[in-house]
Amino acid sequence: MIEKLFTQLLEWAAGHHDEGRYSPVGILFHWVMAALVIFQLGWGWWMGRQPVGGQMLAAYDLHFAVGVLMLILVIGRLSWRLLAPDLINDADKPGWESWAAHVTHYVFYICLFGLPLSGWAMISATDRTRELETLGFIPWPLLPFQDLSNSQLWAIEAAAEWMHWGLVVTLLLMIPIHAGAALKHHLIDRDDVFHAMLPVVPLRRRKRTRWQRRWRALEKQVARTAKALWRGLLGPKAV
């Protein structure tokens, strides 16, 4: 039963790929992760400028909780990418751009794994008494550093902090590169790469206003009058 459902899920994803689009699961992972990354970067910048106290601790708790959520999501995204058939589009054409796109994705995965893990290591090395949570109610354990000496804990904290900041800088460099490449595909190359990752939103038919209805009626009347004049001048065979 489970194997059949899994097979149907993969076939469903492959059907979207045959249409030149990523599956809704892949699209959802992409845009949710993008939103969380932007939030974390902005929140981290704001958080570092708060005075020491309860407000800063609450900000760090939220930053950590969202980081754990990102770690869970990136594991899910990587698992989906490995299990589901991958889309082949114009970004996979031979050449340096395809190579650069693959390198960019690998760097993104390193950042998305490394940032929450380094943050987790920093908290685990500096405060062994804190009770961590994610999503506000799910307990999250500290890393097993309880048997290490203070000097070892400080060394781990320093290394994790340098790693965290280095990955933040890397991410800040990669985001405009990634976005710029997507816009190049859309505006210059005119291919399907950018469109393939956009969510499909069904268009809702908008109700015309009173003035729009009057204008539409006037357009129809003008068209009928012009058609009648055309027939009168050139005869019925002219239409």
PDB file of C-alpha atoms in Angstrom:
ATOM      1  CA  MET A   1       0.000   0.000   0.000  1.00  0.00           C
ATOM      2  CA  ILE A   2       2.711   2.476   1.030  1.00  0.00           C
ATOM      3  CA  GLU A   3       4.894   1.454  -1.906  1.00  0.00           C
ATOM      4  CA  LYS A   4       1.990   2.020  -4.301  1.00  0.00           C
ATOM      5  CA  LEU A   5       1.281   5.473  -2.866  1.00  0.00           C
ATOM      6  CA  PHE A   6       4.962   6.361  -3.089  1.00  0.00           C
ATOM      7  CA  THR A   7       5.092   5.223  -6.716  1.00  0.00           C
ATOM      8  CA  GLN A   8       2.012   7.298  -7.530  1.00  0.00           C
ATOM      9  CA  LEU A   9       3.599  10.308  -5.821  1.00  0.00           C
ATOM     10  CA  LEU A  10       6.731  10.011  -7.941  1.00  0.00           C
ATOM     11  CA  GLU A  11       4.641   9.595 -11.099  1.00  0.00           C
ATOM     12  CA  TRP A  12       2.667  12.700 -10.121  1.00  0.00           C
ATOM     13  CA  ALA A  13       5.922  14.660  -9.751  1.00  0.00           C
ATOM     14  CA  ALA A  14       7.214  13.294 -13.061  1.00  0.00           C
ATOM     15  CA  GLY A  15       4.005  14.476 -14.739  1.00  0.00           C
ATOM     16  CA  HIS A  16       4.757  18.059 -13.727  1.00  0.00           C
ATOM     17  CA  HIS A  17       8.318  17.685 -14.961  1.00  0.00           C
ATOM     18  CA  ASP A  18       7.032  16.470 -18.327  1.00  0.00           C
ATOM     19  CA  GLU A  19       5.150  19.780 -18.555  1.00  0.00           C
ATOM     20  CA  GLY A  20       8.387  21.687 -17.966  1.00  0.00           C
ATOM     21  CA  ARG A  21       7.611  22.626 -14.356  1.00  0.00           C
ATOM     22  CA  TYR A  22       8.897  21.615 -10.954  1.00  0.00           C
ATOM     23  CA  SER A  23       6.467  19.651  -8.821  1.00  0.00           C
ATOM     24  CA  PRO A  24       4.318  21.596  -6.319  1.00  0.00           C
ATOM     25  CA  VAL A  25       6.308  19.934  -3.515  1.00  0.00           C
ATOM     26  CA  GLY A  26       9.598  21.240  -4.896  1.00  0.00           C
ATOM     27  CA  ILE A  27       8.102  24.688  -5.514  1.00  0.00           C
ATOM     28  CA  LEU A  28       6.720  24.826  -1.972  1.00  0.00           C
ATOM     29  CA  PHE A  29      10.070  23.842  -0.464  1.00  0.00           C
ATOM     30  CA  HIS A  30      11.868  26.450  -2.581  1.00  0.00           C
ATOM     31  CA  TRP A  31       9.708  29.457  -1.732  1.00  0.00           C
ATOM     32  CA  VAL A  32       9.159  28.611   1.941  1.00  0.00           C
ATOM     33  CA  MET A  33      12.911  28.204   2.381  1.00  0.00           C
ATOM     34  CA  ALA A  34      13.527  31.466   0.513  1.00  0.00           C
ATOM     35  CA  ALA A  35      11.102  33.332   2.787  1.00  0.00           C
ATOM     36  CA  LEU A  36      12.663  31.846   5.932  1.00  0.00           C
ATOM     37  CA  VAL A  37      16.181  32.721   4.756  1.00  0.00           C
ATOM     38  CA  ILE A  38      15.210  36.361   4.164  1.00  0.00           C
ATOM     39  CA  PHE A  39      13.475  36.475   7.546  1.00  0.00           C
ATOM     40  CA  GLN A  40      16.465  34.967   9.358  1.00  0.00           C
ATOM     41  CA  LEU A  41      18.923  37.371   7.764  1.00  0.00           C
ATOM     42  CA  GLY A  42      16.829  40.392   8.672  1.00  0.00           C
ATOM     43  CA  TRP A  43      15.986  39.099  12.139  1.00  0.00           C
ATOM     44  CA  GLY A  44      19.608  38.221  12.860  1.00  0.00           C
ATOM     45  CA  TRP A  45      20.721  41.732  11.883  1.00  0.00           C
ATOM     46  CA  TRP A  46      18.057  43.296  14.126  1.00  0.00           C
ATOM     47  CA  MET A  47      18.725  40.849  16.956  1.00  0.00           C
ATOM     48  CA  GLY A  48      22.419  41.703  17.127  1.00  0.00           C
ATOM     49  CA  ARG A  49      21.576  45.350  17.792  1.00  0.00           C
ATOM     50  CA  GLN A  50      19.346  44.751  20.805  1.00  0.00           C
ATOM     51  CA  PRO A  51      20.562  45.517  24.341  1.00  0.00           C
ATOM     52  CA  VAL A  52      21.365  42.588  26.601  1.00  0.00           C
ATOM     53  CA  GLY A  53      18.236  41.465  28.418  1.00  0.00           C
ATOM     54  CA  GLY A  54      14.989  39.591  28.117  1.00  0.00           C
ATOM     55  CA  GLN A  55      14.140  41.012  24.697  1.00  0.00           C
ATOM     56  CA  MET A  56      17.424  39.799  23.231  1.00  0.00           C
ATOM     57  CA  LEU A  57      16.953  36.321  24.746  1.00  0.00           C
ATOM     58  CA  ALA A  58      13.451  36.109  23.272  1.00  0.00           C
ATOM     59  CA  ALA A  59      14.832  37.189  19.897  1.00  0.00           C
ATOM     60  CA  TYR A  60      17.534  34.503  20.071  1.00  0.00           C
ATOM     61  CA  ASP A  61      14.913  31.884  20.973  1.00  0.00           C
ATOM     62  CA  LEU A  62      12.856  32.767  17.892  1.00  0.00           C
ATOM     63  CA  HIS A  63      15.973  32.839  15.714  1.00  0.00           C
ATOM     64  CA  PHE A  64      16.937  29.370  16.922  1.00  0.00           C
ATOM     65  CA  ALA A  65      13.400  27.981  16.519  1.00  0.00           C
ATOM     66  CA  VAL A  66      13.202  29.171  12.914  1.00  0.00           C
ATOM     67  CA  GLY A  67      16.703  27.810  12.314  1.00  0.00           C
ATOM     68  CA  VAL A  68      15.649  24.343  13.488  1.00  0.00           C
ATOM     69  CA  LEU A  69      12.595  24.554  11.236  1.00  0.00           C
ATOM     70  CA  MET A  70      14.902  25.412   8.327  1.00  0.00           C
ATOM     71  CA  LEU A  71      17.098  22.415   9.151  1.00  0.00           C
ATOM     72  CA  ILE A  72      14.065  20.113   9.068  1.00  0.00           C
ATOM     73  CA  LEU A  73      12.865  21.635   5.800  1.00  0.00           C
ATOM     74  CA  VAL A  74      16.238  21.424   4.063  1.00  0.00           C
ATOM     75  CA  ILE A  75      16.487  17.748   5.029  1.00  0.00           C
ATOM     76  CA  GLY A  76      13.028  17.252   3.530  1.00  0.00           C
ATOM     77  CA  ARG A  77      13.938  19.236   0.423  1.00  0.00           C
ATOM     78  CA  LEU A  78      17.127  17.271  -0.166  1.00  0.00           C
ATOM     79  CA  SER A  79      15.283  13.983   0.400  1.00  0.00           C
ATOM     80  CA  TRP A  80      12.614  14.978  -2.111  1.00  0.00           C
ATOM     81  CA  ARG A  81      15.266  16.017  -4.632  1.00  0.00           C
ATOM     82  CA  LEU A  82      17.030  12.656  -4.277  1.00  0.00           C
ATOM     83  CA  LEU A  83      13.856  10.560  -4.450  1.00  0.00           C
ATOM     84  CA  ALA A  84      11.759  12.381  -7.040  1.00  0.00           C
ATOM     85  CA  PRO A  85      12.921  12.629 -10.659  1.00  0.00           C
ATOM     86  CA  ASP A  86      14.623  15.946 -11.249  1.00  0.00           C
ATOM     87  CA  LEU A  87      13.475  18.429 -13.864  1.00  0.00           C
ATOM     88  CA  ILE A  88      15.714  18.892 -16.895  1.00  0.00           C
ATOM     89  CA  ASN A  89      15.320  22.328 -18.456  1.00  0.00           C
ATOM     90  CA  ASP A  90      17.344  24.997 -20.245  1.00  0.00           C
ATOM     91  CA  ALA A  91      19.572  25.470 -17.185  1.00  0.00           C
ATOM     92  CA  ASP A  92      21.035  22.008 -17.876  1.00  0.00           C
ATOM     93  CA  LYS A  93      22.434  22.901 -21.288  1.00  0.00           C
ATOM     94  CA  PRO A  94      26.163  22.149 -21.601  1.00  0.00           C
ATOM     95  CA  GLY A  95      28.383  25.093 -20.764  1.00  0.00           C
ATOM     96  CA  TRP A  96      29.721  27.191 -17.935  1.00  0.00           C
ATOM     97  CA  GLU A  97      26.276  28.448 -16.903  1.00  0.00           C
ATOM     98  CA  SER A  98      25.071  24.924 -16.151  1.00  0.00           C
ATOM     99  CA  TRP A  99      28.238  24.245 -14.172  1.00  0.00           C
ATOM    100  CA  ALA A 100      27.806  27.511 -12.242  1.00  0.00           C
ATOM    101  CA  ALA A 101      24.155  26.685 -11.487  1.00  0.00           C
ATOM    102  CA  HIS A 102      25.104  23.324  -9.969  1.00  0.00           C
ATOM    103  CA  VAL A 103      27.896  24.884  -7.892  1.00  0.00           C
ATOM    104  CA  THR A 104      25.457  27.542  -6.654  1.00  0.00           C
ATOM    105  CA  HIS A 105      22.989  24.894  -5.518  1.00  0.00           C
ATOM    106  CA  TYR A 106      25.699  22.966  -3.678  1.00  0.00           C
ATOM    107  CA  VAL A 107      26.806  26.149  -1.899  1.00  0.00           C
ATOM    108  CA  PHE A 108      23.205  26.882  -0.922  1.00  0.00           C
ATOM    109  CA  TYR A 109      22.866  23.415   0.598  1.00  0.00           C
ATOM    110  CA  ILE A 110      26.103  23.900   2.551  1.00  0.00           C
ATOM    111  CA  CYS A 111      24.763  27.197   3.921  1.00  0.00           C
ATOM    112  CA  LEU A 112      21.298  25.860   4.705  1.00  0.00           C
ATOM    113  CA  PHE A 113      22.741  22.905   6.605  1.00  0.00           C
ATOM    114  CA  GLY A 114      25.683  24.728   8.151  1.00  0.00           C
ATOM    115  CA  LEU A 115      23.856  27.763   9.531  1.00  0.00           C
ATOM    116  CA  PRO A 116      21.373  25.949  11.814  1.00  0.00           C
ATOM    117  CA  LEU A 117      23.989  23.378  12.832  1.00  0.00           C
ATOM    118  CA  SER A 118      26.545  26.043  13.768  1.00  0.00           C
ATOM    119  CA  GLY A 119      23.882  27.988  15.673  1.00  0.00           C
ATOM    120  CA  TRP A 120      22.900  24.819  17.508  1.00  0.00           C
ATOM    121  CA  ALA A 121      26.554  24.233  18.397  1.00  0.00           C
ATOM    122  CA  MET A 122      26.958  27.801  19.702  1.00  0.00           C
ATOM    123  CA  ILE A 123      23.982  27.514  22.035  1.00  0.00           C
ATOM    124  CA  SER A 124      24.968  24.028  23.194  1.00  0.00           C
ATOM    125  CA  ALA A 125      28.507  25.187  24.016  1.00  0.00           C
ATOM    126  CA  THR A 126      27.604  28.395  25.869  1.00  0.00           C
ATOM    127  CA  ASP A 127      24.515  27.585  27.951  1.00  0.00           C
ATOM    128  CA  ARG A 128      24.008  24.022  29.189  1.00  0.00           C
ATOM    129  CA  THR A 129      20.980  24.977  31.316  1.00  0.00           C
ATOM    130  CA  ARG A 130      18.681  26.248  28.576  1.00  0.00           C
ATOM    131  CA  GLU A 131      15.673  24.265  27.434  1.00  0.00           C
ATOM    132  CA  LEU A 132      15.378  24.628  23.688  1.00  0.00           C
ATOM    133  CA  GLU A 133      12.161  24.490  21.702  1.00  0.00           C
ATOM    134  CA  THR A 134      11.166  24.717  18.089  1.00  0.00           C
ATOM    135  CA  LEU A 135       7.808  25.897  16.770  1.00  0.00           C
ATOM    136  CA  GLY A 136       7.150  27.120  20.303  1.00  0.00           C
ATOM    137  CA  PHE A 137       6.224  23.766  21.810  1.00  0.00           C
ATOM    138  CA  ILE A 138       8.475  20.951  20.507  1.00  0.00           C
ATOM    139  CA  PRO A 139      11.461  20.289  22.839  1.00  0.00           C
ATOM    140  CA  TRP A 140      14.844  20.260  21.141  1.00  0.00           C
ATOM    141  CA  PRO A 141      17.934  18.747  22.794  1.00  0.00           C
ATOM    142  CA  LEU A 142      21.322  20.352  23.252  1.00  0.00           C
ATOM    143  CA  LEU A 143      24.295  18.754  21.546  1.00  0.00           C
ATOM    144  CA  PRO A 144      26.138  16.243  23.798  1.00  0.00           C
ATOM    145  CA  PHE A 145      28.890  18.551  25.041  1.00  0.00           C
ATOM    146  CA  GLN A 146      28.299  17.909  28.750  1.00  0.00           C
ATOM    147  CA  ASP A 147      31.568  16.016  29.291  1.00  0.00           C
ATOM    148  CA  LEU A 148      33.786  18.646  27.679  1.00  0.00           C
ATOM    149  CA  SER A 149      35.932  21.110  29.597  1.00  0.00           C
ATOM    150  CA  ASN A 150      35.296  24.843  29.596  1.00  0.00           C
ATOM    151  CA  SER A 151      38.242  25.475  27.291  1.00  0.00           C
ATOM    152  CA  GLN A 152      36.903  22.937  24.807  1.00  0.00           C
ATOM    153  CA  LEU A 153      33.433  24.486  24.978  1.00  0.00           C
ATOM    154  CA  TRP A 154      34.846  27.953  24.320  1.00  0.00           C
ATOM    155  CA  ALA A 155      36.823  26.604  21.366  1.00  0.00           C
ATOM    156  CA  ILE A 156      33.679  25.009  19.910  1.00  0.00           C
ATOM    157  CA  GLU A 157      31.695  28.204  20.463  1.00  0.00           C
ATOM    158  CA  ALA A 158      34.356  30.339  18.757  1.00  0.00           C
ATOM    159  CA  ALA A 159      34.670  27.987  15.769  1.00  0.00           C
ATOM    160  CA  ALA A 160      30.880  27.724  15.400  1.00  0.00           C
ATOM    161  CA  GLU A 161      30.518  31.510  15.559  1.00  0.00           C
ATOM    162  CA  TRP A 162      33.122  32.040  12.841  1.00  0.00           C
ATOM    163  CA  MET A 163      31.451  29.363  10.732  1.00  0.00           C
ATOM    164  CA  HIS A 164      28.036  30.970  11.273  1.00  0.00           C
ATOM    165  CA  TRP A 165      29.179  34.416  10.201  1.00  0.00           C
ATOM    166  CA  GLY A 166      31.128  33.043   7.258  1.00  0.00           C
ATOM    167  CA  LEU A 167      28.058  31.200   5.989  1.00  0.00           C
ATOM    168  CA  VAL A 168      25.906  34.312   6.465  1.00  0.00           C
ATOM    169  CA  VAL A 169      28.308  36.317   4.289  1.00  0.00           C
ATOM    170  CA  THR A 170      28.354  33.510   1.725  1.00  0.00           C
ATOM    171  CA  LEU A 171      24.562  33.438   1.661  1.00  0.00           C
ATOM    172  CA  LEU A 172      24.400  37.212   1.210  1.00  0.00           C
ATOM    173  CA  LEU A 173      26.659  36.842  -1.829  1.00  0.00           C
ATOM    174  CA  MET A 174      24.819  33.859  -3.300  1.00  0.00           C
ATOM    175  CA  ILE A 175      21.286  35.291  -3.108  1.00  0.00           C
ATOM    176  CA  PRO A 176      21.820  38.127  -5.649  1.00  0.00           C
ATOM    177  CA  ILE A 177      23.798  35.754  -7.887  1.00  0.00           C
ATOM    178  CA  HIS A 178      20.963  33.217  -7.832  1.00  0.00           C
ATOM    179  CA  ALA A 179      18.245  35.843  -8.319  1.00  0.00           C
ATOM    180  CA  GLY A 180      20.216  37.558 -11.076  1.00  0.00           C
ATOM    181  CA  ALA A 181      20.690  34.273 -12.932  1.00  0.00           C
ATOM    182  CA  ALA A 182      16.952  33.545 -12.701  1.00  0.00           C
ATOM    183  CA  LEU A 183      16.116  36.995 -14.094  1.00  0.00           C
ATOM    184  CA  LYS A 184      18.659  36.520 -16.890  1.00  0.00           C
ATOM    185  CA  HIS A 185      16.927  33.291 -17.910  1.00  0.00           C
ATOM    186  CA  HIS A 186      13.560  35.066 -17.870  1.00  0.00           C
ATOM    187  CA  LEU A 187      14.367  38.464 -19.391  1.00  0.00           C
ATOM    188  CA  ILE A 188      17.339  37.793 -21.686  1.00  0.00           C
ATOM    189  CA  ASP A 189      17.389  34.089 -22.562  1.00  0.00           C
ATOM    190  CA  ARG A 190      13.565  33.887 -22.630  1.00  0.00           C
ATOM    191  CA  ASP A 191      13.611  30.243 -21.577  1.00  0.00           C
ATOM    192  CA  ASP A 192      11.541  28.201 -19.113  1.00  0.00           C
ATOM    193  CA  VAL A 193      13.875  28.145 -16.089  1.00  0.00           C
ATOM    194  CA  PHE A 194      12.310  30.951 -14.032  1.00  0.00           C
ATOM    195  CA  HIS A 195       8.743  30.106 -15.009  1.00  0.00           C
ATOM    196  CA  ALA A 196       9.231  26.460 -14.009  1.00  0.00           C
ATOM    197  CA  MET A 197       9.646  27.448 -10.332  1.00  0.00           C
ATOM    198  CA  LEU A 198       6.716  29.874 -10.133  1.00  0.00           C
ATOM    199  CA  PRO A 199       3.600  28.664  -8.293  1.00  0.00           C
ATOM    200  CA  VAL A 200       0.552  28.090 -10.460  1.00  0.00           C
ATOM    201  CA  VAL A 201      -2.187  30.391  -9.190  1.00  0.00           C
ATOM    202  CA  PRO A 202      -5.590  29.940 -10.843  1.00  0.00           C
ATOM    203  CA  LEU A 203      -6.869  33.229 -12.164  1.00  0.00           C
ATOM    204  CA  ARG A 204     -10.154  34.320 -10.664  1.00  0.00           C
ATOM    205  CA  ARG A 205     -12.496  36.019 -13.068  1.00  0.00           C
ATOM    206  CA  ARG A 206     -12.891  39.595 -11.969  1.00  0.00           C
ATOM    207  CA  LYS A 207     -16.338  41.150 -11.910  1.00  0.00           C
ATOM    208  CA  ARG A 208     -16.563  44.168 -14.172  1.00  0.00           C
ATOM    209  CA  THR A 209     -17.520  47.513 -12.700  1.00  0.00           C
ATOM    210  CA  ARG A 210     -20.473  49.515 -14.000  1.00  0.00           C
ATOM    211  CA  TRP A 211     -18.222  51.759 -16.102  1.00  0.00           C
ATOM    212  CA  GLN A 212     -16.373  48.761 -17.513  1.00  0.00           C
ATOM    213  CA  ARG A 213     -19.691  47.196 -18.522  1.00  0.00           C
ATOM    214  CA  ARG A 214     -20.788  50.441 -20.193  1.00  0.00           C
ATOM    215  CA  TRP A 215     -17.471  50.757 -22.017  1.00  0.00           C
ATOM    216  CA  ARG A 216     -17.709  47.147 -23.198  1.00  0.00           C
ATOM    217  CA  ALA A 217     -21.261  47.751 -24.457  1.00  0.00           C
ATOM    218  CA  LEU A 218     -20.060  50.853 -26.308  1.00  0.00           C
ATOM    219  CA  GLU A 219     -17.229  48.855 -27.903  1.00  0.00           C
ATOM    220  CA  LYS A 220     -19.711  46.235 -29.115  1.00  0.00           C
ATOM    221  CA  GLN A 221     -22.023  48.926 -30.514  1.00  0.00           C
ATOM    222  CA  VAL A 222     -19.155  50.590 -32.383  1.00  0.00           C
ATOM    223  CA  ALA A 223     -18.083  47.198 -33.754  1.00  0.00           C
ATOM    224  CA  ARG A 224     -21.624  46.438 -34.972  1.00  0.00           C
ATOM    225  CA  THR A 225     -21.927  49.881 -36.592  1.00  0.00           C
ATOM    226  CA  ALA A 226     -18.563  49.534 -38.322  1.00  0.00           C
ATOM    227  CA  LYS A 227     -19.512  46.068 -39.549  1.00  0.00           C
ATOM    228  CA  ALA A 228     -22.819  47.363 -40.947  1.00  0.00           C
ATOM    229  CA  LEU A 229     -21.078  50.240 -42.729  1.00  0.00           C
ATOM    230  CA  TRP A 230     -18.527  47.829 -44.167  1.00  0.00           C
ATOM    231  CA  ARG A 231     -21.281  45.626 -45.542  1.00  0.00           C
ATOM    232  CA  GLY A 232     -23.169  48.607 -46.930  1.00  0.00           C
ATOM    233  CA  LEU A 233     -20.155  50.043 -48.722  1.00  0.00           C
ATOM    234  CA  LEU A 234     -18.523  46.890 -50.081  1.00  0.00           C
ATOM    235  CA  GLY A 235     -21.393  44.449 -50.192  1.00  0.00           C
ATOM    236  CA  PRO A 236     -22.129  41.249 -48.247  1.00  0.00           C
ATOM    237  CA  LYS A 237     -19.140  39.394 -49.734  1.00  0.00           C
ATOM    238  CA  ALA A 238     -16.722  41.807 -48.080  1.00  0.00           C
ATOM    239  CA  VAL A 239     -17.312  40.294 -44.637  1.00  0.00           C
TER     240      VAL A 239
END
